[in-house]
Short mmCIF file of C-alpha atoms and ligand atoms in Angstrom, two decimals:
data_model
loop_
_atom_site.label_atom_id
_atom_site.label_comp_id
_atom_site.label_asym_id
_atom_site.label_seq_id
_atom_site.Cartn_x
_atom_site.Cartn_y
_atom_site.Cartn_z
CA UNK A 1 -0.12 0.08 -0.03
CA UNK A 2 2.76 2.52 0.68
CA UNK A 3 3.45 3.07 -2.98
CA UNK A 4 -0.04 3.50 -4.11
CA UNK A 5 -0.35 7.21 -3.92
CA UNK A 6 3.31 7.60 -5.63
CA UNK A 7 1.69 5.64 -8.61
CA UNK A 8 -1.15 7.68 -8.72
CA UNK A 9 0.20 10.97 -8.57
CA UNK A 10 3.42 10.83 -10.49
CA UNK A 11 2.64 8.03 -13.36
CA UNK A 12 4.58 9.22 -16.14
CA UNK A 13 7.47 10.99 -14.11
CA UNK A 14 10.91 9.28 -13.48
CA UNK A 15 11.43 10.20 -9.84
CA UNK A 16 14.98 11.18 -9.72
CA UNK A 17 16.38 13.58 -7.23
CA UNK A 18 16.41 16.49 -9.45
CA UNK A 19 13.04 15.91 -10.61
CA UNK A 20 11.52 15.85 -6.78
CA UNK A 21 13.72 19.23 -6.64
CA UNK A 22 12.09 20.65 -9.45
CA UNK A 23 8.42 19.62 -8.43
CA UNK A 24 9.26 21.26 -5.12
CA UNK A 25 10.22 24.27 -6.60
CA UNK A 26 7.35 24.77 -8.70
CA UNK A 27 5.24 24.79 -5.48
CA UNK A 28 4.11 21.10 -5.76
CA UNK A 29 4.86 20.40 -2.20
CA UNK A 30 4.57 17.70 0.43
CA UNK A 31 0.61 17.79 0.04
CA UNK A 32 1.17 15.64 -3.14
CA UNK A 33 3.36 13.32 -1.20
CA UNK A 34 1.03 12.62 1.62
CA UNK A 35 0.48 10.12 3.55
CA UNK A 36 4.23 9.52 3.46
CA UNK A 37 6.56 11.82 4.92
CA UNK A 38 8.91 13.66 2.49
CA UNK A 39 11.93 11.89 3.59
CA UNK A 40 10.44 8.55 2.77
CA UNK A 41 10.86 9.57 -0.99
CA UNK A 42 13.92 11.34 -0.51
CA UNK A 43 15.50 8.46 1.06
CA UNK A 44 14.25 5.94 -1.39
CA UNK A 45 16.04 7.69 -4.03
CA UNK A 46 19.15 7.48 -2.15
CA UNK A 47 19.33 11.32 -1.49
CA UNK A 48 20.73 12.68 1.84
CA UNK A 49 17.83 13.90 3.92
CA UNK A 50 19.94 16.77 4.58
CA UNK A 51 19.75 18.00 0.87
CA UNK A 52 16.16 18.12 1.05
CA UNK A 53 14.97 21.30 -0.39
CA UNK A 54 11.74 21.84 1.56
CA UNK A 55 12.87 21.55 5.03
CA UNK A 56 13.90 24.43 7.50
CA UNK A 57 17.31 24.56 8.95
CA UNK A 58 17.91 25.41 12.56
CA UNK A 59 20.31 28.16 12.90
CA UNK A 60 20.23 28.83 16.58
CA UNK A 61 18.96 27.42 19.62
CA UNK A 62 18.44 29.02 23.05
CA UNK A 63 16.91 27.51 26.38
CA UNK A 64 16.30 30.97 28.13
CA UNK A 65 13.88 29.52 30.95
CA UNK A 66 13.25 25.95 32.29
CA UNK A 67 11.61 23.72 29.73
CA UNK A 68 11.34 26.18 27.03
CA UNK A 69 13.40 25.73 23.63
CA UNK A 70 13.75 28.60 21.58
CA UNK A 71 14.72 27.70 18.04
CA UNK A 72 15.46 30.19 14.96
CA UNK A 73 14.96 28.36 11.84
CA UNK A 74 15.96 29.30 8.27
CA UNK A 75 12.87 29.06 6.04
CA UNK A 76 13.47 27.44 2.65
CA UNK A 77 13.16 29.60 -0.56
CA UNK A 78 9.76 30.47 -1.55
CA UNK A 79 8.18 29.59 1.79
CA UNK A 80 6.45 32.63 3.22
CA UNK A 81 6.47 33.21 6.81
CA UNK A 82 2.64 32.67 8.34
CA UNK A 83 0.57 35.72 8.93
CA UNK A 84 0.96 37.20 12.50
CA UNK A 85 -0.79 34.74 14.73
CA UNK A 86 -0.60 31.70 12.53
CA UNK A 87 1.61 28.63 12.93
CA UNK A 88 4.05 26.64 10.97
CA UNK A 89 3.90 23.13 10.95
CA UNK A 90 7.05 21.31 12.01
CA UNK A 91 8.06 17.76 11.77
CA UNK A 92 10.60 15.59 13.25
CA UNK A 93 11.54 12.01 12.89
CA UNK A 94 11.63 10.32 16.36
CA UNK A 95 12.38 6.70 16.38
CA UNK A 96 11.59 6.50 12.67
CA UNK A 97 8.10 7.89 13.02
CA UNK A 98 7.33 11.53 11.73
CA UNK A 99 5.63 13.46 14.28
CA UNK A 100 4.14 16.95 13.25
CA UNK A 101 3.27 19.94 15.55
CA UNK A 102 2.37 23.29 15.01
CA UNK A 103 4.40 26.45 16.58
CA UNK A 104 3.48 29.82 16.01
CA UNK A 105 6.58 32.25 14.87
CA UNK A 106 7.10 34.95 17.29
CA UNK A 107 8.35 37.42 14.91
CA UNK A 108 6.71 40.46 13.18
CA UNK A 109 5.33 40.09 9.85
CA UNK A 110 8.09 42.52 8.65
CA UNK A 111 10.84 40.27 9.36
CA UNK A 112 12.55 39.79 5.92
CA UNK A 113 15.84 37.85 6.49
CA UNK A 114 14.16 34.37 5.88
CA UNK A 115 14.35 33.43 9.63
CA UNK A 116 11.50 32.50 11.93
CA UNK A 117 11.84 32.14 15.64
CA UNK A 118 9.66 29.36 17.61
CA UNK A 119 9.41 28.42 21.18
CA UNK A 120 8.73 24.95 22.16
CA UNK A 121 7.74 24.48 25.66
CA UNK A 122 8.61 20.88 26.99
CA UNK A 123 5.59 18.78 28.16
CA UNK A 124 6.21 15.54 30.16
CA UNK A 125 5.52 12.61 27.64
CA UNK A 126 5.54 15.15 24.76
CA UNK A 127 7.32 13.43 22.08
CA UNK A 128 8.42 16.42 20.00
CA UNK A 129 8.93 18.99 22.88
CA UNK A 130 11.16 16.45 24.70
CA UNK A 131 13.02 15.73 21.59
CA UNK A 132 13.59 19.18 20.78
CA UNK A 133 14.62 20.11 24.31
CA UNK A 134 17.20 17.50 24.24
CA UNK A 135 18.34 17.24 20.49
CA UNK A 136 17.68 20.63 18.86
CA UNK A 137 20.95 22.15 17.73
CA UNK A 138 22.27 24.51 14.83
CA UNK A 139 22.45 22.56 11.52
CA UNK A 140 19.52 20.19 12.48
CA UNK A 141 16.93 19.80 9.78
CA UNK A 142 13.23 19.86 10.32
CA UNK A 143 10.16 19.14 8.15
CA UNK A 144 7.92 21.85 7.23
CA UNK A 145 4.22 21.40 6.31
CA UNK A 146 1.63 24.13 5.51
CA UNK A 147 0.75 26.97 7.76
CA UNK A 148 -2.26 26.80 10.16
CA UNK A 149 -4.17 29.33 12.12
CA UNK A 150 -7.98 30.25 12.49
CA UNK A 151 -6.97 33.65 13.78
CA UNK A 152 -4.80 36.05 12.42
CA UNK A 153 -4.14 39.91 12.42
CA UNK A 154 -6.42 41.21 9.83
CA UNK A 155 -4.95 43.11 6.94
CA UNK A 156 -6.95 46.01 7.74
CA UNK A 157 -5.95 46.45 11.25
CA UNK A 158 -8.45 47.08 14.15
CA UNK A 159 -7.70 50.41 15.94
CA UNK A 160 -7.89 48.93 19.41
CA UNK A 161 -6.49 45.65 20.14
CA UNK A 162 -6.57 43.58 23.37
CA UNK A 163 -4.45 40.67 23.62
CA UNK A 164 -5.28 37.82 26.16
CA UNK A 165 -2.98 34.92 26.41
CA UNK A 166 -1.79 32.12 28.80
CA UNK A 167 1.21 29.52 28.76
CA UNK A 168 2.30 28.92 25.01
CA UNK A 169 -0.38 31.41 23.82
CA UNK A 170 2.48 34.11 24.38
CA UNK A 171 3.90 33.31 20.81
CA UNK A 172 1.10 34.22 18.36
CA UNK A 173 0.47 37.13 20.43
CA UNK A 174 4.20 38.53 20.52
CA UNK A 175 3.87 38.08 16.55
CA UNK A 176 0.87 40.11 16.63
CA UNK A 177 2.17 42.79 19.14
CA UNK A 178 5.53 43.02 17.48
CA UNK A 179 3.76 43.62 14.02
CA UNK A 180 1.70 46.38 15.18
CA UNK A 181 4.35 48.09 16.91
CA UNK A 182 6.68 47.78 13.86
CA UNK A 183 3.86 49.49 11.84
CA UNK A 184 3.62 52.31 14.31
CA UNK A 185 0.17 51.48 15.33
CA UNK A 186 0.56 52.48 19.10
CA UNK A 187 2.77 54.63 21.12
CA UNK A 188 3.35 58.42 20.84
CA UNK A 189 1.24 60.17 18.29
CA UNK A 190 -0.38 57.11 16.93
CA UNK A 191 -4.24 56.48 16.69
CA UNK A 192 -4.19 53.12 17.76
CA UNK A 193 -4.03 51.21 21.30
CA UNK A 194 -2.73 48.01 21.92
CA UNK A 195 -2.86 46.12 25.44
CA UNK A 196 -1.92 42.60 26.50
CA UNK A 197 -2.63 40.59 29.37
CA UNK A 198 -0.33 37.59 29.50
CA UNK A 199 -1.06 34.70 32.34
CA UNK A 200 1.86 32.33 33.47
CA UNK A 201 2.36 30.37 36.55
CA UNK A 202 5.40 32.34 37.39
CA UNK A 203 6.74 35.25 35.92
CA UNK A 204 10.20 34.00 35.88
CA UNK A 205 9.05 30.99 33.65
CA UNK A 206 7.88 33.50 30.81
CA UNK A 207 10.44 33.41 27.90
CA UNK A 208 10.91 36.62 25.86
CA UNK A 209 10.64 38.93 28.71
CA UNK A 210 13.06 41.36 27.11
CA UNK A 211 10.90 41.43 23.99
CA UNK A 212 7.92 42.00 26.03
CA UNK A 213 9.82 45.12 27.83
CA UNK A 214 10.71 46.72 24.43
CA UNK A 215 7.13 46.20 23.42
CA UNK A 216 6.06 48.07 26.65
CA UNK A 217 8.39 50.91 25.84
CA UNK A 218 6.89 51.19 22.48
CA UNK A 219 3.41 51.65 23.73
CA UNK A 220 1.80 48.48 24.23
CA UNK A 221 0.13 48.29 27.61
CA UNK A 222 1.49 44.67 28.68
CA UNK A 223 1.19 42.87 31.90
CA UNK A 224 2.82 39.32 32.75
CA UNK A 225 0.39 38.24 35.40
CA UNK A 226 1.43 35.38 37.76
CA UNK A 227 -1.26 32.89 38.52
CA UNK A 228 0.50 31.30 41.47
CA UNK A 229 1.70 32.89 44.72
CA UNK A 230 4.66 34.99 43.76
CA UNK A 231 7.88 33.66 44.82
CA UNK A 232 9.22 36.46 47.34
CA UNK A 233 12.83 35.73 46.51
CA UNK A 234 12.55 35.85 42.90
CA UNK A 235 13.82 39.32 41.48
CA UNK A 236 10.98 41.62 40.72
CA UNK A 237 10.40 42.05 36.84
CA UNK A 238 9.09 45.33 35.46
CA UNK A 239 6.67 43.41 33.05
CA UNK A 240 4.84 41.86 36.03
CA UNK A 241 3.28 45.10 37.16
CA UNK A 242 0.88 44.71 40.45
CA UNK A 243 -1.61 42.19 38.93
CA UNK A 244 -1.57 38.55 40.35
CA UNK A 245 -4.07 35.52 40.03
CA UNK A 246 -6.41 34.82 37.32
CA UNK A 247 -7.91 37.05 34.93
CA UNK A 248 -10.85 39.42 36.15
CA UNK A 249 -12.60 42.48 35.47
CA UNK A 250 -9.95 44.72 37.22
CA UNK A 251 -7.19 43.20 35.18
CA UNK A 252 -9.03 44.19 31.92
CA UNK A 253 -9.93 47.62 33.33
CA UNK A 254 -6.13 48.14 34.52
CA UNK A 255 -4.61 47.28 31.10
CA UNK A 256 -7.23 48.56 28.65
CA UNK A 257 -10.08 50.43 30.27
CA UNK A 258 -11.26 50.96 26.55
CA UNK A 259 -11.67 47.12 25.91
CA UNK A 260 -15.39 47.29 25.18
CA UNK A 261 -14.56 48.76 21.94
CA UNK A 262 -11.48 46.65 21.13
CA UNK A 263 -10.98 43.79 18.74
CA UNK A 264 -9.68 40.87 21.42
CA UNK A 265 -7.53 38.18 20.57
CA UNK A 266 -7.16 34.99 22.75
CA UNK A 267 -4.73 32.19 22.74
CA UNK A 268 -4.34 30.12 25.88
CA UNK A 269 -5.87 27.21 27.91
CA UNK A 270 -9.78 26.57 28.40
CA UNK A 271 -9.46 27.90 31.91
CA UNK A 272 -8.36 31.27 30.70
CA UNK A 273 -10.96 31.25 27.93
CA UNK A 274 -13.65 30.42 30.47
CA UNK A 275 -12.58 33.26 32.93
CA UNK A 276 -12.78 35.78 29.82
CA UNK A 277 -16.26 34.45 28.79
CA UNK A 278 -17.32 34.78 32.48
CA UNK A 279 -15.90 38.31 32.50
CA UNK A 280 -17.05 39.78 29.29
CA UNK A 281 -20.43 37.87 29.33
CA UNK A 282 -21.67 35.73 26.27
CA UNK A 283 -22.39 38.14 23.73
CA UNK A 284 -19.20 40.10 23.89
CA UNK A 285 -17.33 36.76 24.22
CA UNK A 286 -18.89 35.50 21.11
CA UNK A 287 -16.76 38.35 19.33
CA UNK A 288 -13.40 37.33 20.75
CA UNK A 289 -10.98 35.84 18.28
CA UNK A 290 -9.57 32.71 19.55
CA UNK A 291 -6.34 30.95 18.48
CA UNK A 292 -5.96 27.26 19.28
CA UNK A 293 -3.08 25.01 18.70
CA UNK A 294 -4.55 22.12 20.43
CA UNK A 295 -7.95 20.46 20.44
CA UNK A 296 -10.15 21.21 23.45
CA UNK A 297 -10.88 17.65 24.72
CA UNK A 298 -12.46 16.56 28.06
CA UNK A 299 -11.04 13.58 30.06
CA UNK A 300 -11.20 10.12 28.87
CA UNK A 301 -14.09 8.26 30.53
CA UNK A 302 -13.39 5.27 32.37
CA UNK A 303 -13.92 2.21 30.45
CA UNK A 304 -12.73 3.86 27.21
CA UNK A 305 -9.97 2.47 24.92
CA UNK A 306 -9.64 -1.07 23.29
CA UNK A 307 -7.80 -2.63 20.55
CA UNK A 308 -7.56 -0.73 17.40
CA UNK A 309 -6.90 -2.68 14.23
CA UNK A 310 -5.43 -0.70 11.28
CA UNK A 311 -6.79 -2.90 8.38
CA UNK A 312 -4.69 -1.46 5.60
CA UNK A 313 -1.42 -1.93 7.56
CA UNK A 314 -2.42 -4.91 9.42
CA UNK A 315 -1.13 -3.44 12.87
CA UNK A 316 -3.21 -4.05 16.03
CA UNK A 317 -2.51 -2.17 19.06
CA UNK A 318 -4.05 -1.61 22.41
CA UNK A 319 -5.06 1.97 22.86
CA UNK A 320 -5.78 3.26 26.42
CA UNK A 321 -8.40 6.08 25.31
CA UNK A 322 -6.19 8.43 23.47
CA UNK A 323 -6.63 9.64 20.03
CA UNK A 324 -6.69 7.16 17.10
CA UNK A 325 -3.89 9.38 15.71
CA UNK A 326 -1.83 9.13 18.93
CA UNK A 327 -2.55 5.36 19.02
CA UNK A 328 -1.59 4.94 15.38
CA UNK A 329 1.58 6.96 15.77
CA UNK A 330 2.42 4.99 19.02
CA UNK A 331 2.12 1.85 16.96
CA UNK A 332 4.62 2.96 14.55
CA UNK A 333 2.29 4.33 11.57
CA UNK A 334 2.30 7.74 10.10
CA UNK A 335 -1.21 8.51 9.51
CA UNK A 336 -1.90 11.58 7.20
CA UNK A 337 -2.73 14.58 9.51
CA UNK A 338 -2.64 18.49 9.72
CA UNK A 339 -3.88 20.59 12.45
CA UNK A 340 -4.14 17.75 15.04
CA UNK A 341 -7.27 19.56 16.52
CA UNK A 342 -10.36 18.64 14.39
CA UNK A 343 -10.09 21.59 12.05
CA UNK A 344 -8.49 20.67 8.77
CA UNK A 345 -10.00 17.12 8.16
CA UNK A 346 -6.75 16.14 6.80
CA UNK A 347 -6.86 12.85 9.09
CA UNK A 348 -10.24 11.74 8.32
CA UNK A 349 -10.35 7.73 7.90
CA UNK A 350 -13.13 5.27 7.57
CA UNK A 351 -14.23 3.68 11.01
CA UNK A 352 -14.99 0.24 9.82
CA UNK A 353 -16.52 -1.28 13.04
CA UNK A 354 -16.58 -0.44 16.37
CA UNK A 355 -17.37 2.72 18.66
CA UNK A 356 -15.38 5.91 18.97
CA UNK A 357 -15.65 9.13 21.07
CA UNK A 358 -15.51 12.46 19.73
CA UNK A 359 -13.12 13.90 22.65
CA UNK A 360 -14.40 17.55 21.88
CA UNK A 361 -18.07 16.73 22.43
CA UNK A 362 -18.00 13.55 24.35
CA UNK A 363 -20.21 12.00 21.91
CA UNK A 364 -20.16 8.30 20.93
CA UNK A 365 -20.82 7.06 17.29
CA UNK A 366 -21.34 3.54 16.52
CA UNK A 367 -22.15 3.71 12.81
CA UNK A 368 -20.09 1.22 10.52
CA UNK A 369 -18.44 2.55 7.67
CA UNK A 370 -18.33 6.27 8.86
CA UNK A 371 -15.67 8.96 8.58
CA UNK A 372 -13.90 10.05 11.72
CA UNK A 373 -11.34 12.57 12.49
CA UNK A 374 -8.78 10.28 13.98
CA UNK A 375 -7.20 13.50 15.78
CA UNK A 376 -9.94 14.19 17.85
CA UNK A 377 -11.54 10.56 18.25
CA UNK A 378 -10.69 7.73 20.60
CA UNK A 379 -11.85 4.28 20.86
CA UNK A 380 -14.81 3.22 22.91
CA UNK A 381 -14.09 -0.64 23.02
CA UNK A 382 -12.51 -2.50 19.94
CA UNK A 383 -12.20 -0.54 16.67
CA UNK A 384 -11.29 -1.50 13.33
CA UNK A 385 -10.02 1.73 11.41
CA UNK A 386 -9.07 2.06 7.62
CA UNK A 387 -5.52 3.02 8.22
S1 FES B 401 -5.46 16.52 11.65
FE1 FES B 401 -6.64 18.33 11.28
S2 FES B 401 -8.74 17.61 11.59
FE2 FES B 401 -7.38 15.88 12.35
#
């Protein structure tokens, strides 16, 4: 099965290395090559993976705070940086399996040197974040996919902008705020206003505090708010201001007393979103532009999970109730996918038999032969899936 798609897409083309390079340079990208990772084809031609013209090259790595890897990438020629707020799809090969995740560059849209900076927070058990924390180094090659992002800074800039973020949500907000500052949107003599509330467990765990201070000096009303009790021994940080704890109406009024007319961007965990919704009320919250880089899913109910049989590959594996995508990857497969959060439908596969739970809604579906998004579906009992 592995080569079916190759035959279909390139029936007449001799697949030499120069041919692949020409296809890439014409914009015929990995989309045509899925479900197989690019290096599968490149390697099958005997071409060194480091010569692949579509990947990104790591040019600098920094680990400025605990558990955060800041990576500066050189994008290949012809690849545009994503719009402020959107994310790049980055792929790495770990234990022979391609793993892809989305990271939002922190740079302003005006950056024109072909570089992009991403920050990867290390999660316990996070395959990609752990790998990059321990392995990322200048010269490393990374796979690049298509940019994703539901929410980006509109071409026609809103006059007043309020950014609200938590945790890893700092990165798209940095890009948006930096872009606005670079365009002279706020600060002395400008007609626009930009404010930003960022929440973190501890201020000292927040990367890019120097950049945040620069944004503050350039006219962004910014506060980094510690949600846990401040450490009395930690050095005070001017970006933290006087605000502490979880989001309240006072926080909004402190940083942006004009927020009722502002365009509000949100990127952060569900708890932060719930707090903002409670504070603004349902009607106003419905206008908030929320960026997600992970699916919003509930806990796995007790009793979920089962044996998943991937009928095309013939691989069966126990799945403890995680997504069918993660289960397949853990079993050594590389299913086609994009956003990993139920948006793009790239991962859709036929559930031949069994029941699956949509982890976003909790609903269980049992109809045989149905298409399911494997990135947000988990088995409830034994399942056969067309992978
Ligand atoms: S990967 Fe995008 S919907 Fe599943």
